[in-house]
Tab-separated table of C-alpha atoms in Angstrom:
chain	number	residue	atom	x	y	z
A	47	UNK	CA	39.678	169.856	90.733
A	48	UNK	CA	37.270	171.292	92.757
A	49	UNK	CA	35.957	170.145	96.494
A	50	UNK	CA	33.150	171.860	98.107
A	51	UNK	CA	32.128	171.266	101.764
A	52	UNK	CA	28.744	170.574	102.664
A	53	UNK	CA	26.884	173.284	104.558
A	54	UNK	CA	24.954	170.687	106.382
A	55	UNK	CA	27.950	169.234	107.574
A	56	UNK	CA	28.919	170.744	111.186
A	57	UNK	CA	28.475	167.922	113.380
A	58	UNK	CA	32.414	166.854	115.059
A	59	UNK	CA	32.079	163.503	113.723
A	60	UNK	CA	31.401	164.534	110.260
A	61	UNK	CA	34.061	167.092	110.053
A	62	UNK	CA	37.245	164.827	112.084
A	63	UNK	CA	35.945	162.475	109.363
A	64	UNK	CA	36.576	165.080	106.870
A	65	UNK	CA	39.763	166.576	108.133
A	66	UNK	CA	40.506	162.652	107.967
A	67	UNK	CA	39.730	162.059	104.455
A	68	UNK	CA	41.492	165.131	102.857
A	69	UNK	CA	44.874	164.083	104.632
A	70	UNK	CA	43.954	161.027	102.874
A	71	UNK	CA	43.996	162.443	99.360
A	72	UNK	CA	47.030	164.464	100.515
A	73	UNK	CA	48.575	161.389	101.216
A	74	UNK	CA	47.955	159.370	98.611
A	75	UNK	CA	49.028	162.129	96.160
A	76	UNK	CA	52.121	162.271	97.990
A	77	UNK	CA	52.655	158.235	97.493
A	78	UNK	CA	52.486	158.845	93.390
A	79	UNK	CA	55.126	161.868	93.340
A	80	UNK	CA	57.076	160.115	95.887
A	81	UNK	CA	56.910	157.254	93.596
A	82	UNK	CA	57.840	159.075	90.282
A	83	UNK	CA	60.881	160.687	92.578
A	84	UNK	CA	62.431	156.849	93.217
A	85	UNK	CA	62.318	155.881	89.438
A	86	UNK	CA	64.042	158.857	88.241
A	87	UNK	CA	66.627	158.519	90.940
A	88	UNK	CA	65.477	162.005	91.888
A	89	UNK	CA	66.130	161.328	95.432
A	90	UNK	CA	69.507	159.739	95.414
A	91	UNK	CA	70.313	162.696	93.017
A	92	UNK	CA	69.289	165.297	96.333
A	93	UNK	CA	70.519	162.978	99.018
A	94	UNK	CA	73.591	165.115	100.736
A	95	UNK	CA	73.866	167.510	98.271
A	96	UNK	CA	74.004	171.606	99.007
A	97	UNK	CA	70.618	173.584	98.399
A	98	UNK	CA	70.342	174.024	94.549
A	99	UNK	CA	68.167	175.302	91.711
A	100	UNK	CA	64.961	172.697	90.254
A	101	UNK	CA	67.988	173.572	87.080
A	102	UNK	CA	70.808	172.311	88.856
A	103	UNK	CA	68.710	169.798	90.066
A	104	UNK	CA	67.599	168.710	86.054
A	105	UNK	CA	70.330	168.858	84.958
A	106	UNK	CA	72.125	166.488	87.593
A	107	UNK	CA	69.222	163.934	87.258
A	108	UNK	CA	69.444	164.247	83.412
A	109	UNK	CA	65.641	165.112	84.063
A	110	UNK	CA	63.382	167.611	82.007
A	111	UNK	CA	63.488	170.842	84.461
A	112	UNK	CA	59.492	172.159	83.873
A	113	UNK	CA	58.811	168.829	85.610
A	114	UNK	CA	61.152	168.437	87.972
A	115	UNK	CA	60.416	172.003	89.056
A	116	UNK	CA	56.581	171.002	89.515
A	117	UNK	CA	57.233	167.769	91.473
A	118	UNK	CA	59.642	169.803	93.658
A	119	UNK	CA	56.243	171.949	94.486
A	120	UNK	CA	54.691	168.979	95.822
A	121	UNK	CA	57.837	167.513	97.694
A	122	UNK	CA	57.955	171.235	99.516
A	123	UNK	CA	54.093	171.050	100.218
A	124	UNK	CA	54.279	167.364	101.428
A	125	UNK	CA	56.817	168.147	103.739
A	126	UNK	CA	59.502	166.430	102.448
A	127	UNK	CA	61.865	168.260	100.755
A	128	UNK	CA	63.041	172.329	102.251
A	129	UNK	CA	63.131	175.148	100.000
A	130	UNK	CA	65.479	178.506	100.799
A	131	UNK	CA	61.960	180.968	99.033
A	132	UNK	CA	65.132	183.857	98.451
A	133	UNK	CA	67.212	181.672	96.374
A	134	UNK	CA	64.987	178.878	95.165
A	135	UNK	CA	66.787	176.187	95.880
A	136	UNK	CA	66.127	172.815	97.313
A	137	UNK	CA	67.197	170.105	99.654
A	138	UNK	CA	66.174	166.850	101.209
A	139	UNK	CA	67.253	166.502	104.643
A	140	UNK	CA	69.435	163.849	105.744
A	141	UNK	CA	67.384	162.306	107.910
A	142	UNK	CA	64.406	162.003	104.872
A	143	UNK	CA	67.188	160.680	102.908
A	144	UNK	CA	67.688	157.955	105.574
A	145	UNK	CA	64.137	156.748	104.390
A	146	UNK	CA	63.575	157.534	100.710
A	147	UNK	CA	67.481	155.864	99.553
A	148	UNK	CA	69.525	153.282	99.757
A	149	UNK	CA	71.705	154.762	102.180
A	150	UNK	CA	69.490	154.170	105.536
A	151	UNK	CA	67.952	151.239	106.306
A	152	UNK	CA	65.082	150.400	105.018
A	153	UNK	CA	63.751	152.551	101.224
A	154	UNK	CA	60.470	152.917	101.450
A	155	UNK	CA	60.016	154.733	98.855
A	156	UNK	CA	60.435	151.236	97.293
A	157	UNK	CA	57.143	150.770	98.493
A	158	UNK	CA	55.351	153.890	97.149
A	159	UNK	CA	55.111	151.895	93.774
A	160	UNK	CA	52.204	149.907	94.657
A	161	UNK	CA	49.819	152.739	93.652
A	162	UNK	CA	50.775	153.156	90.399
A	163	UNK	CA	51.315	150.156	89.221
A	164	UNK	CA	48.078	149.087	91.257
A	165	UNK	CA	46.189	152.332	89.671
A	166	UNK	CA	46.515	150.628	86.073
A	167	UNK	CA	44.066	147.785	87.179
A	168	UNK	CA	41.100	150.047	88.564
A	169	UNK	CA	39.043	149.393	85.100
A	170	UNK	CA	39.864	145.877	85.221
A	171	UNK	CA	38.755	145.369	89.127
A	172	UNK	CA	35.606	147.217	88.346
A	173	UNK	CA	35.282	145.175	86.040
A	174	UNK	CA	35.704	141.856	88.444
A	175	UNK	CA	33.314	143.514	91.123
A	176	UNK	CA	30.597	143.495	88.267
A	177	UNK	CA	31.120	140.419	86.539
A	178	UNK	CA	33.791	138.165	88.663
A	179	UNK	CA	36.437	136.791	87.657
A	180	UNK	CA	40.385	138.041	88.147
A	181	UNK	CA	42.558	140.421	86.708
A	182	UNK	CA	46.127	138.140	85.218
A	183	UNK	CA	49.278	138.641	86.063
A	184	UNK	CA	49.735	139.508	82.385
A	185	UNK	CA	48.433	143.072	83.326
A	186	UNK	CA	50.707	143.983	86.173
A	187	UNK	CA	54.412	144.395	84.142
A	188	UNK	CA	56.893	145.540	87.313
A	189	UNK	CA	54.895	143.216	89.821
A	190	UNK	CA	58.235	141.084	90.268
A	191	UNK	CA	60.748	144.433	89.631
A	192	UNK	CA	59.449	145.906	92.827
A	193	UNK	CA	58.355	142.982	94.707
A	194	UNK	CA	62.628	141.691	94.598
A	195	UNK	CA	63.052	145.289	95.773
A	196	UNK	CA	60.605	144.851	98.802
A	197	UNK	CA	62.802	141.656	99.681
A	198	UNK	CA	66.468	143.142	99.317
A	199	UNK	CA	64.809	144.960	102.442
A	200	UNK	CA	62.604	142.645	103.974
A	201	UNK	CA	64.267	138.783	103.294
A	202	UNK	CA	67.524	139.448	101.891
A	203	UNK	CA	69.271	140.707	104.670
A	204	UNK	CA	68.282	139.156	107.387
A	205	UNK	CA	68.275	135.815	105.514
A	206	UNK	CA	71.148	133.897	106.893
A	207	UNK	CA	71.614	135.891	110.692
A	208	UNK	CA	67.633	135.578	111.516
A	209	UNK	CA	65.742	133.137	109.510
A	210	UNK	CA	67.649	130.574	108.309
A	211	UNK	CA	68.653	130.126	112.477
A	212	UNK	CA	64.871	129.601	113.025
A	213	UNK	CA	65.500	126.064	112.315
A	214	UNK	CA	68.093	125.371	114.381
A	215	UNK	CA	71.183	123.760	112.773
A	216	UNK	CA	70.195	124.648	109.579
A	217	UNK	CA	73.182	126.577	108.543
A	218	UNK	CA	75.567	123.832	109.388
A	219	UNK	CA	73.316	121.810	107.116
A	220	UNK	CA	73.440	124.305	104.400
A	221	UNK	CA	77.030	123.855	104.988
A	222	UNK	CA	77.383	120.698	104.228
A	223	UNK	CA	75.269	120.248	101.142
A	224	UNK	CA	71.289	119.565	101.007
A	225	UNK	CA	68.929	119.735	98.851
A	226	UNK	CA	67.113	123.043	98.609
A	227	UNK	CA	63.296	124.166	97.265
A	228	UNK	CA	61.626	127.572	97.028
A	229	UNK	CA	58.219	127.736	95.731
A	230	UNK	CA	57.250	130.422	93.967
A	231	UNK	CA	59.884	131.805	93.796
A	232	UNK	CA	60.001	135.397	91.636
A	233	UNK	CA	63.280	136.615	90.455
A	234	UNK	CA	65.230	134.204	92.748
A	235	UNK	CA	67.009	136.672	95.025
A	236	UNK	CA	67.409	134.787	97.976
A	237	UNK	CA	68.035	131.223	96.432
A	238	UNK	CA	71.087	133.466	94.553
A	239	UNK	CA	72.517	134.265	97.987
A	240	UNK	CA	72.202	130.898	99.520
A	241	UNK	CA	73.386	129.587	96.409
A	242	UNK	CA	76.653	131.658	96.314
A	243	UNK	CA	76.884	130.940	100.465
A	244	UNK	CA	76.396	127.398	100.535
A	245	UNK	CA	78.340	125.515	97.161
A	246	UNK	CA	77.794	122.328	98.593
A	247	UNK	CA	73.939	122.105	98.598
A	248	UNK	CA	72.013	122.149	95.173
A	249	UNK	CA	69.403	124.462	94.767
A	250	UNK	CA	65.981	124.807	92.801
A	251	UNK	CA	63.229	127.550	92.044
A	252	UNK	CA	59.438	126.806	90.694
A	253	UNK	CA	57.883	130.414	89.616
A	254	UNK	CA	55.273	130.533	87.349
A	255	UNK	CA	56.337	133.807	85.543
A	256	UNK	CA	58.565	133.085	82.762
A	257	UNK	CA	59.806	137.000	82.711
A	258	UNK	CA	60.655	136.246	86.397
A	259	UNK	CA	62.746	132.814	85.494
A	260	UNK	CA	64.603	134.117	83.070
A	261	UNK	CA	66.162	137.468	85.241
A	262	UNK	CA	66.733	134.600	87.920
A	263	UNK	CA	68.559	132.186	85.204
A	264	UNK	CA	70.441	134.559	83.437
A	265	UNK	CA	72.121	136.223	87.231
A	266	UNK	CA	72.570	132.153	87.847
A	267	UNK	CA	74.751	132.156	84.593
A	268	UNK	CA	76.427	135.736	85.198
A	269	UNK	CA	77.788	134.482	88.352
A	270	UNK	CA	78.751	130.534	87.390
A	271	UNK	CA	76.123	129.374	90.217
A	272	UNK	CA	76.240	125.788	88.853
A	273	UNK	CA	74.365	124.318	91.546
A	274	UNK	CA	71.276	126.800	91.306
A	275	UNK	CA	68.605	125.890	88.453
A	276	UNK	CA	65.444	127.371	87.950
A	277	UNK	CA	62.604	126.430	86.384
A	278	UNK	CA	58.983	128.039	84.993
A	279	UNK	CA	55.901	125.556	86.540
A	280	UNK	CA	52.593	125.756	87.560
A	281	UNK	CA	52.110	125.057	90.915
A	282	UNK	CA	48.082	124.389	91.095
A	283	UNK	CA	48.282	120.525	90.697
A	284	UNK	CA	51.801	120.396	93.272
A	285	UNK	CA	49.915	117.993	95.367
A	286	UNK	CA	50.425	115.089	93.000
A	287	UNK	CA	52.867	116.206	90.379
A	288	UNK	CA	55.999	116.694	93.161
A	289	UNK	CA	58.302	114.315	93.666
A	290	UNK	CA	58.367	112.946	96.775
A	291	UNK	CA	60.946	113.327	99.664
A	292	UNK	CA	63.217	115.456	97.369
A	293	UNK	CA	64.271	118.186	99.778
A	294	UNK	CA	65.830	118.998	102.362
A	295	UNK	CA	64.587	122.324	102.796
A	296	UNK	CA	61.388	123.929	101.107
A	297	UNK	CA	61.067	128.122	101.406
A	298	UNK	CA	58.309	130.289	100.493
A	299	UNK	CA	58.619	134.055	100.616
A	300	UNK	CA	55.535	135.969	100.094
A	301	UNK	CA	54.209	132.793	97.956
A	302	UNK	CA	51.410	130.766	99.328
A	303	UNK	CA	48.332	133.865	99.052
A	304	UNK	CA	48.667	134.325	95.574
A	305	UNK	CA	48.372	130.638	94.644
A	306	UNK	CA	45.937	129.705	92.645
A	307	UNK	CA	45.389	126.275	95.223
A	308	UNK	CA	47.516	127.153	97.769
A	309	UNK	CA	46.469	123.955	99.884
A	310	UNK	CA	47.883	121.906	96.880
A	311	UNK	CA	51.037	123.710	96.602
A	312	UNK	CA	51.265	122.866	100.992
A	313	UNK	CA	50.333	119.419	100.004
A	314	UNK	CA	53.006	119.330	97.539
A	315	UNK	CA	55.825	121.201	99.656
A	316	UNK	CA	54.708	118.267	102.792
A	317	UNK	CA	54.735	115.986	99.924
A	318	UNK	CA	58.625	117.070	98.310
A	319	UNK	CA	59.782	117.025	102.167
A	320	UNK	CA	62.149	114.807	103.013
A	321	UNK	CA	61.103	113.101	106.922
A	322	UNK	CA	64.322	115.090	108.509
A	323	UNK	CA	63.422	118.533	106.484
A	324	UNK	CA	61.900	121.954	107.168
A	325	UNK	CA	59.280	124.392	105.363
A	326	UNK	CA	60.195	128.176	106.370
A	327	UNK	CA	57.423	130.193	104.954
A	328	UNK	CA	57.375	133.929	105.577
A	329	UNK	CA	54.025	135.283	104.994
A	330	UNK	CA	51.960	138.422	105.662
A	331	UNK	CA	50.992	138.828	109.322
A	332	UNK	CA	47.449	139.928	109.404
A	333	UNK	CA	44.596	138.503	111.469
A	334	UNK	CA	41.831	135.901	109.445
A	335	UNK	CA	39.411	138.145	111.259
A	336	UNK	CA	38.689	142.149	109.611
A	337	UNK	CA	38.294	143.555	113.428
A	338	UNK	CA	41.424	142.199	114.371
A	339	UNK	CA	43.539	144.252	111.996
A	340	UNK	CA	42.178	147.781	112.615
A	341	UNK	CA	45.424	148.326	114.297
A	342	UNK	CA	47.129	146.587	111.669
A	343	UNK	CA	50.312	149.091	110.905
A	344	UNK	CA	49.603	148.356	107.125
A	345	UNK	CA	46.457	146.781	107.327
A	346	UNK	CA	44.131	149.315	104.611
A	347	UNK	CA	47.155	149.713	102.920
A	348	UNK	CA	47.469	145.375	102.210
A	349	UNK	CA	43.598	145.232	101.861
A	350	UNK	CA	44.631	147.032	98.728
A	351	UNK	CA	47.401	144.809	97.203
A	352	UNK	CA	44.629	142.389	98.279
A	353	UNK	CA	41.789	143.745	96.190
A	354	UNK	CA	44.126	144.810	93.402
A	355	UNK	CA	46.823	141.949	92.575
A	356	UNK	CA	47.079	138.752	94.905
A	357	UNK	CA	43.206	137.850	95.629
A	358	UNK	CA	42.493	138.701	92.131
A	359	UNK	CA	45.366	137.388	90.030
A	360	UNK	CA	44.424	133.988	91.767
A	361	UNK	CA	41.082	134.488	91.104
A	362	UNK	CA	41.520	134.643	87.395
A	363	UNK	CA	43.227	131.172	87.612
A	364	UNK	CA	40.212	129.747	88.460
A	365	UNK	CA	41.160	129.572	91.770
A	366	UNK	CA	41.206	130.486	95.321
A	367	UNK	CA	41.331	134.130	96.030
A	368	UNK	CA	42.474	133.131	99.509
A	369	UNK	CA	44.225	136.927	99.571
A	370	UNK	CA	46.514	139.004	100.847
A	371	UNK	CA	44.939	139.490	104.950
A	372	UNK	CA	44.632	135.345	105.312
A	373	UNK	CA	45.600	136.222	108.034
A	374	UNK	CA	47.904	133.709	110.718
A	375	UNK	CA	44.656	132.074	112.307
A	376	UNK	CA	43.845	130.375	108.936
A	377	UNK	CA	47.585	130.025	107.486
A	378	UNK	CA	48.043	127.748	110.713
A	379	UNK	CA	44.571	125.751	109.828
A	380	UNK	CA	46.198	125.125	106.226
A	381	UNK	CA	49.746	124.263	107.219
A	382	UNK	CA	48.358	121.493	109.186
A	383	UNK	CA	45.886	120.333	106.169
A	384	UNK	CA	48.750	120.359	104.123
A	385	UNK	CA	49.903	117.436	106.954
A	386	UNK	CA	52.421	119.855	109.239
A	387	UNK	CA	52.014	118.384	112.162
A	388	UNK	CA	54.695	121.061	113.922
A	389	UNK	CA	54.292	124.275	113.287
A	390	UNK	CA	56.199	127.229	114.853
A	391	UNK	CA	55.655	130.952	114.402
A	392	UNK	CA	58.227	133.807	114.352
A	393	UNK	CA	57.820	137.546	113.811
A	394	UNK	CA	61.817	139.545	113.369
A	395	UNK	CA	62.317	142.635	115.238
A	396	UNK	CA	63.097	143.974	111.369
A	397	UNK	CA	60.079	143.056	109.594
A	398	UNK	CA	56.721	144.335	110.783
A	399	UNK	CA	54.826	143.191	107.720
A	400	UNK	CA	55.546	139.217	108.227
A	401	UNK	CA	55.422	136.623	110.186
A	402	UNK	CA	57.989	133.525	109.707
A	403	UNK	CA	55.987	129.769	110.216
A	404	UNK	CA	58.534	127.060	110.240
A	405	UNK	CA	56.929	123.614	109.774
A	406	UNK	CA	57.571	120.379	110.439
A	407	UNK	CA	56.590	117.036	109.538
């Protein structure tokens, strides 16, 4: 790969933009290497250990030394791993390990996996740019696995102490026994936690993915949760097929913006909710206006995710293609159109990525 700087790009603005792009290219490469390190267990193997050679690291991780050595080169140049040039030994500083392994509050290496996953459909996306249409869920074999890892860091740790208490008295109602539905539940990890914590309540999970539903049902069976059931279900006609007033609590966790017919789903949720029920929706924190997202800490990444996944999978179903960054303003508009008269918006301190909407009939 060669990079040639033009003789004519001499102005300050061009130089600054050029530096920014070179930095972005390097950081993009770092993300790909980071994903490999996460998936192969190299960060976990390095964490908390004394410096070791590439051969020692490869042997401990059960990996090929030549690949490990080249990966370490990228980690050193990228400022992730340190090296002693004389002994050729490498180590992962504790401060870095706390953000790249499960030893700290957030494992940011989890999110690096999106680059390889979404980059694999680039040819499909380019085709859609030219011909329209979308890329189906079947082209994303690891998506639910990665999203489950994401949820494990944003939703699950905060579920009982922060999210459910957004609706006063809800914890007590769950302890007494109510009917709960999670739409677009994915692998259903939130449902699994709630079903175990609140045995008097009954829980149901709907999702379009057979793989995700099978995973959730298998875990429910293994743990003996007879108050939880999963069902493969297309929710694009939920506005007419939903059973009226069937649930006291309905949740969606990042479940609306990639639906084929998001307003139909929301109307079905409203239809399914009992008069004293509550709907809690977690969805992406953003504005519905491009210029207002310039300072969003994850804005560019989330638009990339939208173009290469959330928007396109909806379009592949002949859907609306709402997209990841549909934004708070449009979300509020959709909740009200669906029939919710009382909608409150919350942000949680630990989660810069999402808004939490508490909706009542």
